[in-house]
Amino acid sequence: MIGQNIAQAAELLKRGEVIAIPTETVYGLAGNALDDHTVAKIFAIKQRPSFDPLIVHVPDWQSLENWVQNIPTAALQLAQQFMPGALTLLLEKKETISDLVTAGSPLVAMRIPAHPLAQELLRLLPFPLAAPSANPFGYISPTRAEHVAQQLGDKIPYILDGGPCTIGLESTIVGFPEGRTTIFRKGGIPVEAIEAVIGPVQVQAHSSSNPQAPGMLKSHYAPRIPLVLGKLTELIPQHQGKVIGVLSFQERYPEIPSERQFALSSSGDYTEAARNLFSAMRYLDQLPLDLIVAELLPEENLGRAINDRLRRASSKN
Ligand code: TXA
Ligand code: MG
C-alpha cells in the first residue's frame, strides 16, 4: 500500500516490519537497525548478498553519536556542512551496531536524511533505520513511490510516499581510511563541494572486486535493456537497423521518435539532470527497445556521479 501516514509507518516499523521510506536522494527499504531479524528481512526482500552492508539512518547528529566513536575532525567538518543531506559517513561503530548491518566491518555507514517525512518518521522511532535503496539488487534505484510499488509492492506492507526525490542520486559516501578523507561512492554531494570544505580528497576508483568499496558492484544501476555509451551522433546512425532509445544530456534528435528519447536537462543543469536520471532509465527500460544509447556528461559537479551510474548501467555490455 502507498500512503502518507507517518504514524502508520512508525507503527509497522516498531513491529519489526520492513517498509519503503522517502529520502531526498532515493527511496529506502527501511527497518529497525537494532533488530537482526528485521535486518535479515531487508537483505532477503532486496535479494542482496549479506557481504554488502547497509546505511544506518538517524534524525540528527545527537542520535548519530549514540552509535559511533572516535569521529575524525574531517567528518565533523563535513557533517556541519552537509548533514542533514546527501552525505553518508563511514565511522567506527560502537558494539551496539550489529555485524549483520555492517557485514562484519568495524565501520558503520551513517546518514541523516533531510527529507521532511524521513525526518519526522525517524523522530517518532526509538531506534535508527537500516535502509538500502528500495530496488531489487542490481537494478536502478527508485526516485518515486511508484517505482518501489512496481518492483517491491507485493513484498512490503507499506510505501511511505514523499513525492519525487529532489536529488535523485544516492548519497555521497565518505570514509577516512588511515586518516585520509576518501570518497567511496560519488553521489548527491559533488566532489567539488566536499573539497571546498576540507581540501583535496581521494576518490576511490571504480572497482567491482572490492566488497569494502561501497556501492561498487559492477552490475549496479543496470536497466534490463542493453545500454551503450558513446557519442550519440555516431551511435544513432550506427544502430539504424535496431529499435533504439536515446538518453541524452541536453539535445533531442529529430530522427528518433520523441517518445523514445529522454533529455536529462535541456538547459544543461546538473541538478535537474541528476533528478531525472533514474526516472529516465526506468522510462526507457519499459519500452520495447533493442538498445538504449546514452552519452556521458561533462566530468564535473554532479556530472561525475551521473557518469558513474551511466558507466555501471552499461557495464554488462
Ligand atoms: O542515498 C542513499 O545512500 C540511499 C538512501 C536510502 O539513504 N541508500 C543507499 O543504500 O544507496 P545502498 O545500500 O543501496 O548503498 C549503500 C552502499 C552500499 O554499496 C554499501 O556497500 C555501502 O553503502 N556501505 C554501507 N555500509 C558500509 C560500511 N560499513 N562499510 C563500507 N561500505 C558500506
Ligand atoms: Mg543501492
Coordinates of C-alpha atoms and ligand atoms in Angstrom, one line a residue:
M1 CA 0.0 0.0 0.0
I2 CA 1.2 3.5 -0.8
G3 CA 0.3 6.3 1.6
Q4 CA 1.4 9.3 3.5
N5 CA 0.5 8.1 7.0
I6 CA 3.7 8.6 9.1
A7 CA 2.1 7.2 12.3
Q8 CA 1.2 4.0 10.5
A9 CA 4.7 3.8 9.0
A10 CA 6.2 4.2 12.5
E11 CA 3.8 1.5 13.9
L12 CA 4.8 -1.0 11.3
L13 CA 8.5 -0.3 11.9
K14 CA 8.1 -0.8 15.6
R15 CA 6.5 -4.2 15.0
G16 CA 9.7 -5.2 13.1
E17 CA 8.2 -4.8 9.6
V18 CA 10.2 -3.5 6.6
I19 CA 8.7 -0.6 4.7
A20 CA 9.8 1.8 2.0
I21 CA 10.5 5.4 3.0
P22 CA 11.3 8.6 1.0
T23 CA 14.6 10.4 1.3
E24 CA 15.8 13.3 -0.8
T25 CA 18.3 11.0 -2.6
V26 CA 16.4 7.8 -3.4
Y27 CA 13.7 5.7 -1.6
G28 CA 15.0 3.4 1.1
L29 CA 13.9 -0.1 2.2
A30 CA 13.8 0.5 5.9
G31 CA 13.7 -1.5 9.1
N32 CA 14.9 -1.4 12.7
A33 CA 18.7 -1.3 12.5
L34 CA 19.0 -2.8 16.0
D35 CA 16.9 -5.9 15.3
D36 CA 18.9 -8.5 13.4
H37 CA 15.7 -10.3 12.4
T38 CA 14.4 -7.2 10.6
V39 CA 17.8 -6.5 9.1
A40 CA 17.9 -10.1 7.7
K41 CA 14.4 -9.4 6.2
I42 CA 15.8 -6.3 4.4
F43 CA 18.6 -8.4 2.8
A44 CA 16.0 -11.1 1.8
I45 CA 13.5 -8.7 0.2
K46 CA 16.2 -6.9 -1.7
Q47 CA 17.9 -10.2 -2.6
R48 CA 21.1 -8.5 -1.5
P49 CA 24.2 -10.5 -0.7
S50 CA 25.0 -10.4 3.0
F51 CA 28.5 -9.1 2.4
D52 CA 27.1 -5.8 1.2
P53 CA 26.5 -3.6 4.3
L54 CA 23.6 -1.2 5.0
I55 CA 23.5 2.5 5.7
V56 CA 22.1 3.4 9.2
H57 CA 19.7 6.5 9.2
V58 CA 19.2 8.8 12.2
P59 CA 17.4 12.2 12.5
D60 CA 20.2 14.3 13.9
W61 CA 23.8 14.5 15.0
Q62 CA 23.0 13.8 18.6
S63 CA 21.5 10.4 17.8
L64 CA 24.3 9.7 15.4
E65 CA 26.8 10.0 18.2
N66 CA 25.0 7.1 20.1
W67 CA 26.2 4.6 17.5
V68 CA 29.8 5.7 16.6
Q69 CA 33.1 6.6 18.3
N70 CA 36.4 8.3 17.6
I71 CA 34.9 10.6 14.9
P72 CA 37.7 12.3 12.8
T73 CA 37.8 16.1 12.6
A74 CA 37.2 16.0 8.8
A75 CA 34.0 14.1 9.5
L76 CA 32.8 16.7 11.9
Q77 CA 33.6 19.5 9.3
L78 CA 31.7 17.6 6.6
A79 CA 28.8 16.9 8.9
Q80 CA 28.5 20.5 9.8
Q81 CA 28.2 21.5 6.2
F82 CA 26.2 18.6 4.6
M83 CA 24.1 16.9 7.4
P84 CA 21.2 16.6 7.1
G85 CA 21.6 15.8 3.5
A86 CA 23.0 13.5 0.8
L87 CA 26.2 12.6 2.7
T88 CA 27.0 9.3 4.3
L89 CA 30.0 8.9 6.6
L90 CA 31.8 5.7 7.3
L91 CA 32.6 5.8 11.0
E92 CA 33.9 3.5 13.7
K93 CA 30.9 1.7 15.1
K94 CA 30.0 1.1 18.7
E95 CA 29.3 -2.5 19.8
T96 CA 25.5 -1.9 19.7
I97 CA 25.5 -1.9 15.9
S98 CA 25.4 -5.5 14.8
D99 CA 27.8 -7.2 12.4
L100 CA 24.9 -8.0 10.2
V101 CA 24.3 -4.3 9.4
T102 CA 28.0 -3.7 8.6
A103 CA 28.7 -7.1 7.1
G104 CA 31.4 -7.7 9.7
S105 CA 33.1 -4.3 9.2
P106 CA 34.2 -2.3 12.2
L107 CA 32.8 0.7 10.3
V108 CA 29.2 1.7 10.0
A109 CA 27.8 4.0 7.3
M110 CA 25.7 6.8 8.9
R111 CA 23.3 9.2 7.2
I112 CA 21.0 12.0 8.3
P113 CA 18.4 12.4 5.6
A114 CA 16.9 15.9 5.1
H115 CA 13.6 14.8 3.6
P116 CA 10.8 16.2 5.9
L117 CA 8.9 12.9 6.1
A118 CA 12.0 10.9 6.8
Q119 CA 12.9 13.4 9.5
E120 CA 9.5 13.2 11.1
L121 CA 9.4 9.4 10.9
L122 CA 12.9 9.0 12.4
R123 CA 12.0 11.3 15.3
L124 CA 9.0 9.0 16.1
L125 CA 11.2 6.0 16.5
P126 CA 13.3 4.8 19.4
F127 CA 15.8 3.1 17.0
P128 CA 17.7 4.1 13.9
L129 CA 16.7 2.7 10.5
A130 CA 18.9 0.5 8.3
A131 CA 18.0 1.2 4.7
P132 CA 19.4 0.3 1.3
S133 CA 17.9 1.8 -1.8
A134 CA 14.5 0.2 -2.3
N135 CA 15.2 -1.6 -5.5
P136 CA 15.9 -5.3 -6.2
F137 CA 19.7 -5.8 -6.0
G138 CA 21.4 -4.7 -9.2
Y139 CA 18.5 -2.7 -10.6
I140 CA 18.0 1.1 -10.9
S141 CA 17.3 2.9 -7.6
P142 CA 13.8 4.3 -7.1
T143 CA 13.1 8.0 -7.0
R144 CA 9.3 7.8 -6.8
A145 CA 6.9 5.8 -4.6
E146 CA 5.5 4.2 -7.8
H147 CA 9.0 2.9 -8.7
V148 CA 9.1 1.0 -5.4
A149 CA 5.5 -0.2 -5.9
Q150 CA 6.3 -1.7 -9.3
Q151 CA 9.1 -3.9 -8.0
L152 CA 8.6 -4.5 -4.3
G153 CA 4.9 -3.6 -3.8
D154 CA 3.9 -7.2 -3.0
K155 CA 6.8 -7.8 -0.7
I156 CA 6.3 -5.0 1.8
P157 CA 3.2 -3.8 3.8
Y158 CA 3.7 0.0 3.2
I159 CA 5.3 2.6 1.0
L160 CA 5.5 6.0 2.6
D161 CA 5.0 8.4 -0.3
G162 CA 7.2 11.5 0.0
G163 CA 6.8 12.6 -3.7
P164 CA 9.6 12.5 -6.3
C165 CA 13.1 12.7 -4.8
T166 CA 14.6 16.1 -5.1
I167 CA 18.2 15.0 -5.6
G168 CA 17.7 11.7 -7.4
L169 CA 21.1 10.2 -6.9
E170 CA 22.3 8.2 -3.8
S171 CA 24.2 9.9 -1.1
T172 CA 28.0 10.5 -1.4
I173 CA 29.8 8.1 0.8
V174 CA 32.9 9.4 2.5
G175 CA 35.3 7.4 4.7
F176 CA 38.6 8.2 6.5
P177 CA 41.0 5.2 5.9
E178 CA 44.3 5.9 7.6
G179 CA 43.1 9.5 8.3
R180 CA 42.8 10.2 4.6
T181 CA 39.4 11.5 3.5
T182 CA 38.2 9.3 0.7
I183 CA 35.1 9.3 -1.4
F184 CA 33.9 5.7 -1.8
R185 CA 30.8 6.5 -3.8
K186 CA 30.1 9.6 -5.8
G187 CA 26.6 10.9 -5.1
G188 CA 24.3 13.8 -4.4
I189 CA 27.0 16.0 -2.9
P190 CA 29.6 16.8 -5.6
V191 CA 33.3 16.0 -5.0
E192 CA 34.0 19.8 -5.6
A193 CA 31.6 20.7 -2.8
I194 CA 33.4 18.4 -0.4
E195 CA 36.8 19.7 -1.4
A196 CA 35.6 23.2 -0.9
V197 CA 35.2 22.4 2.8
I198 CA 38.2 20.2 3.6
G199 CA 40.6 20.5 0.7
P200 CA 41.7 17.8 -1.8
V201 CA 40.3 14.3 -1.1
Q202 CA 41.0 10.8 -2.6
V203 CA 38.3 9.5 -4.9
Q204 CA 38.1 5.7 -4.9
A205 CA 38.4 4.3 -8.4
H206 CA 35.5 2.3 -9.8
S207 CA 36.0 -1.3 -8.8
S208 CA 33.8 -4.3 -8.7
S209 CA 36.1 -6.7 -6.9
N210 CA 36.4 -5.0 -3.5
P211 CA 33.4 -5.5 -1.3
Q212 CA 35.0 -2.9 1.1
A213 CA 34.2 -0.3 -1.6
P214 CA 30.6 0.8 -1.2
G215 CA 28.1 0.7 -4.0
M216 CA 30.8 -0.6 -6.2
L217 CA 29.5 -3.9 -7.5
K218 CA 29.6 -3.5 -11.2
S219 CA 26.1 -4.8 -12.1
H220 CA 24.6 -1.9 -10.1
Y221 CA 22.0 0.5 -11.6
A222 CA 21.6 -1.6 -14.7
P223 CA 18.4 -1.5 -16.9
R224 CA 17.3 -4.7 -18.5
I225 CA 17.7 -3.4 -22.0
P226 CA 21.4 -3.2 -23.0
L227 CA 22.8 0.3 -22.7
V228 CA 25.8 1.5 -24.7
L229 CA 27.7 4.7 -24.1
G230 CA 29.3 6.9 -26.7
K231 CA 28.9 9.9 -29.0
L232 CA 25.2 10.0 -29.9
T233 CA 25.8 11.5 -33.3
E234 CA 27.8 8.3 -34.1
L235 CA 25.8 5.7 -32.1
I236 CA 22.4 6.7 -33.6
P237 CA 23.4 6.1 -37.3
Q238 CA 25.5 3.0 -36.3
H239 CA 22.4 1.3 -34.9
Q240 CA 19.9 2.2 -37.7
G241 CA 18.6 -1.3 -38.1
K242 CA 17.6 -1.6 -34.4
V243 CA 14.8 0.0 -32.3
I244 CA 16.8 2.3 -30.1
G245 CA 16.0 4.7 -27.3
V246 CA 18.2 7.7 -26.7
L247 CA 19.3 9.0 -23.3
S248 CA 21.0 12.4 -23.8
F249 CA 22.1 15.3 -21.6
Q250 CA 20.6 18.2 -23.4
E251 CA 19.9 17.6 -27.1
R252 CA 17.0 15.9 -28.8
Y253 CA 17.4 14.0 -32.1
P254 CA 14.7 14.6 -34.8
E255 CA 15.4 11.3 -36.5
I256 CA 14.3 9.4 -33.3
P257 CA 10.6 9.3 -32.4
S258 CA 10.2 11.7 -29.4
E259 CA 8.7 9.1 -27.1
R260 CA 11.9 7.0 -27.5
Q261 CA 14.2 9.7 -26.2
F262 CA 14.9 11.4 -22.9
A263 CA 17.0 14.6 -22.5
L264 CA 18.0 14.9 -18.9
S265 CA 18.1 18.7 -18.9
S266 CA 17.6 20.8 -22.0
S267 CA 19.3 23.8 -20.2
G268 CA 22.3 21.7 -19.2
D269 CA 21.5 21.9 -15.5
Y270 CA 23.3 19.2 -13.5
T271 CA 20.8 19.2 -10.6
E272 CA 17.9 18.7 -13.0
A273 CA 19.8 16.0 -14.9
A274 CA 20.5 14.1 -11.6
R275 CA 16.9 14.4 -10.5
N276 CA 15.8 12.9 -13.9
L277 CA 18.4 10.2 -14.4
F278 CA 16.8 7.2 -12.8
S279 CA 13.3 8.0 -14.0
A280 CA 14.7 8.4 -17.5
M281 CA 16.4 5.0 -17.3
R282 CA 13.3 3.3 -16.0
Y283 CA 11.1 5.0 -18.6
L284 CA 13.3 3.8 -21.5
D285 CA 13.7 0.4 -19.9
Q286 CA 10.0 -0.3 -20.1
L287 CA 9.8 0.5 -23.9
P288 CA 10.1 -2.3 -26.5
L289 CA 13.6 -1.4 -27.5
D290 CA 16.6 -3.4 -28.7
L291 CA 19.1 -1.0 -27.3
I292 CA 19.5 2.2 -25.3
V293 CA 22.2 4.6 -26.5
A294 CA 23.4 7.2 -24.0
E295 CA 26.1 9.8 -23.6
L296 CA 28.3 10.9 -20.7
L297 CA 28.0 14.4 -19.2
P298 CA 31.0 16.7 -18.7
E299 CA 33.1 15.2 -15.9
E300 CA 32.4 17.9 -13.3
N301 CA 30.0 18.6 -10.5
L302 CA 27.1 16.1 -10.3
G303 CA 28.1 15.1 -13.9
R304 CA 30.7 12.9 -12.2
A305 CA 28.2 10.9 -10.1
I306 CA 25.8 10.7 -13.1
N307 CA 28.6 9.3 -15.3
D308 CA 29.4 6.8 -12.6
R309 CA 25.8 5.5 -12.8
L310 CA 25.8 5.5 -16.6
R311 CA 29.1 3.6 -16.8
R312 CA 27.8 1.0 -14.4
A313 CA 24.5 0.7 -16.2
S314 CA 26.4 0.0 -19.4
S315 CA 29.0 -2.4 -17.9
K316 CA 27.0 -5.5 -18.7
N317 CA 27.6 -4.9 -22.4
Ligands
TXA1 O1 21.2 7.8 -0.7 C1 21.4 6.7 -0.1 O2 22.6 6.5 0.3 C2 20.3 5.7 -0.1 C3 19.2 6.2 0.8 C4 18.1 5.2 1.0 O3 19.8 6.6 2.1 N1 20.8 4.4 0.4 C5 21.6 3.6 -0.4 O4 21.9 2.4 0.2 O5 22.0 4.0 -1.5 P1 22.6 1.2 -0.6 O6 22.5 0.1 0.3 O7 21.8 1.0 -1.9 O8 24.0 1.7 -0.9 C6 24.8 1.9 0.2 C7 26.3 1.5 0.0 C8 26.4 0.0 -0.4 O9 27.0 -0.1 -1.6 C9 27.3 -0.5 0.7 O10 28.3 -1.3 0.2 C10 27.9 0.8 1.4 O11 27.0 1.8 1.1 N2 28.1 0.6 2.8 C11 27.2 0.5 3.7 N3 27.8 0.3 4.9 C12 29.1 0.3 4.7 C13 30.2 0.0 5.6 N4 30.1 -0.2 6.9 N5 31.4 0.0 5.0 C14 31.6 0.2 3.7 N6 30.6 0.4 2.8 C15 29.3 0.4 3.3
MG2 MG 21.6 0.7 -3.9

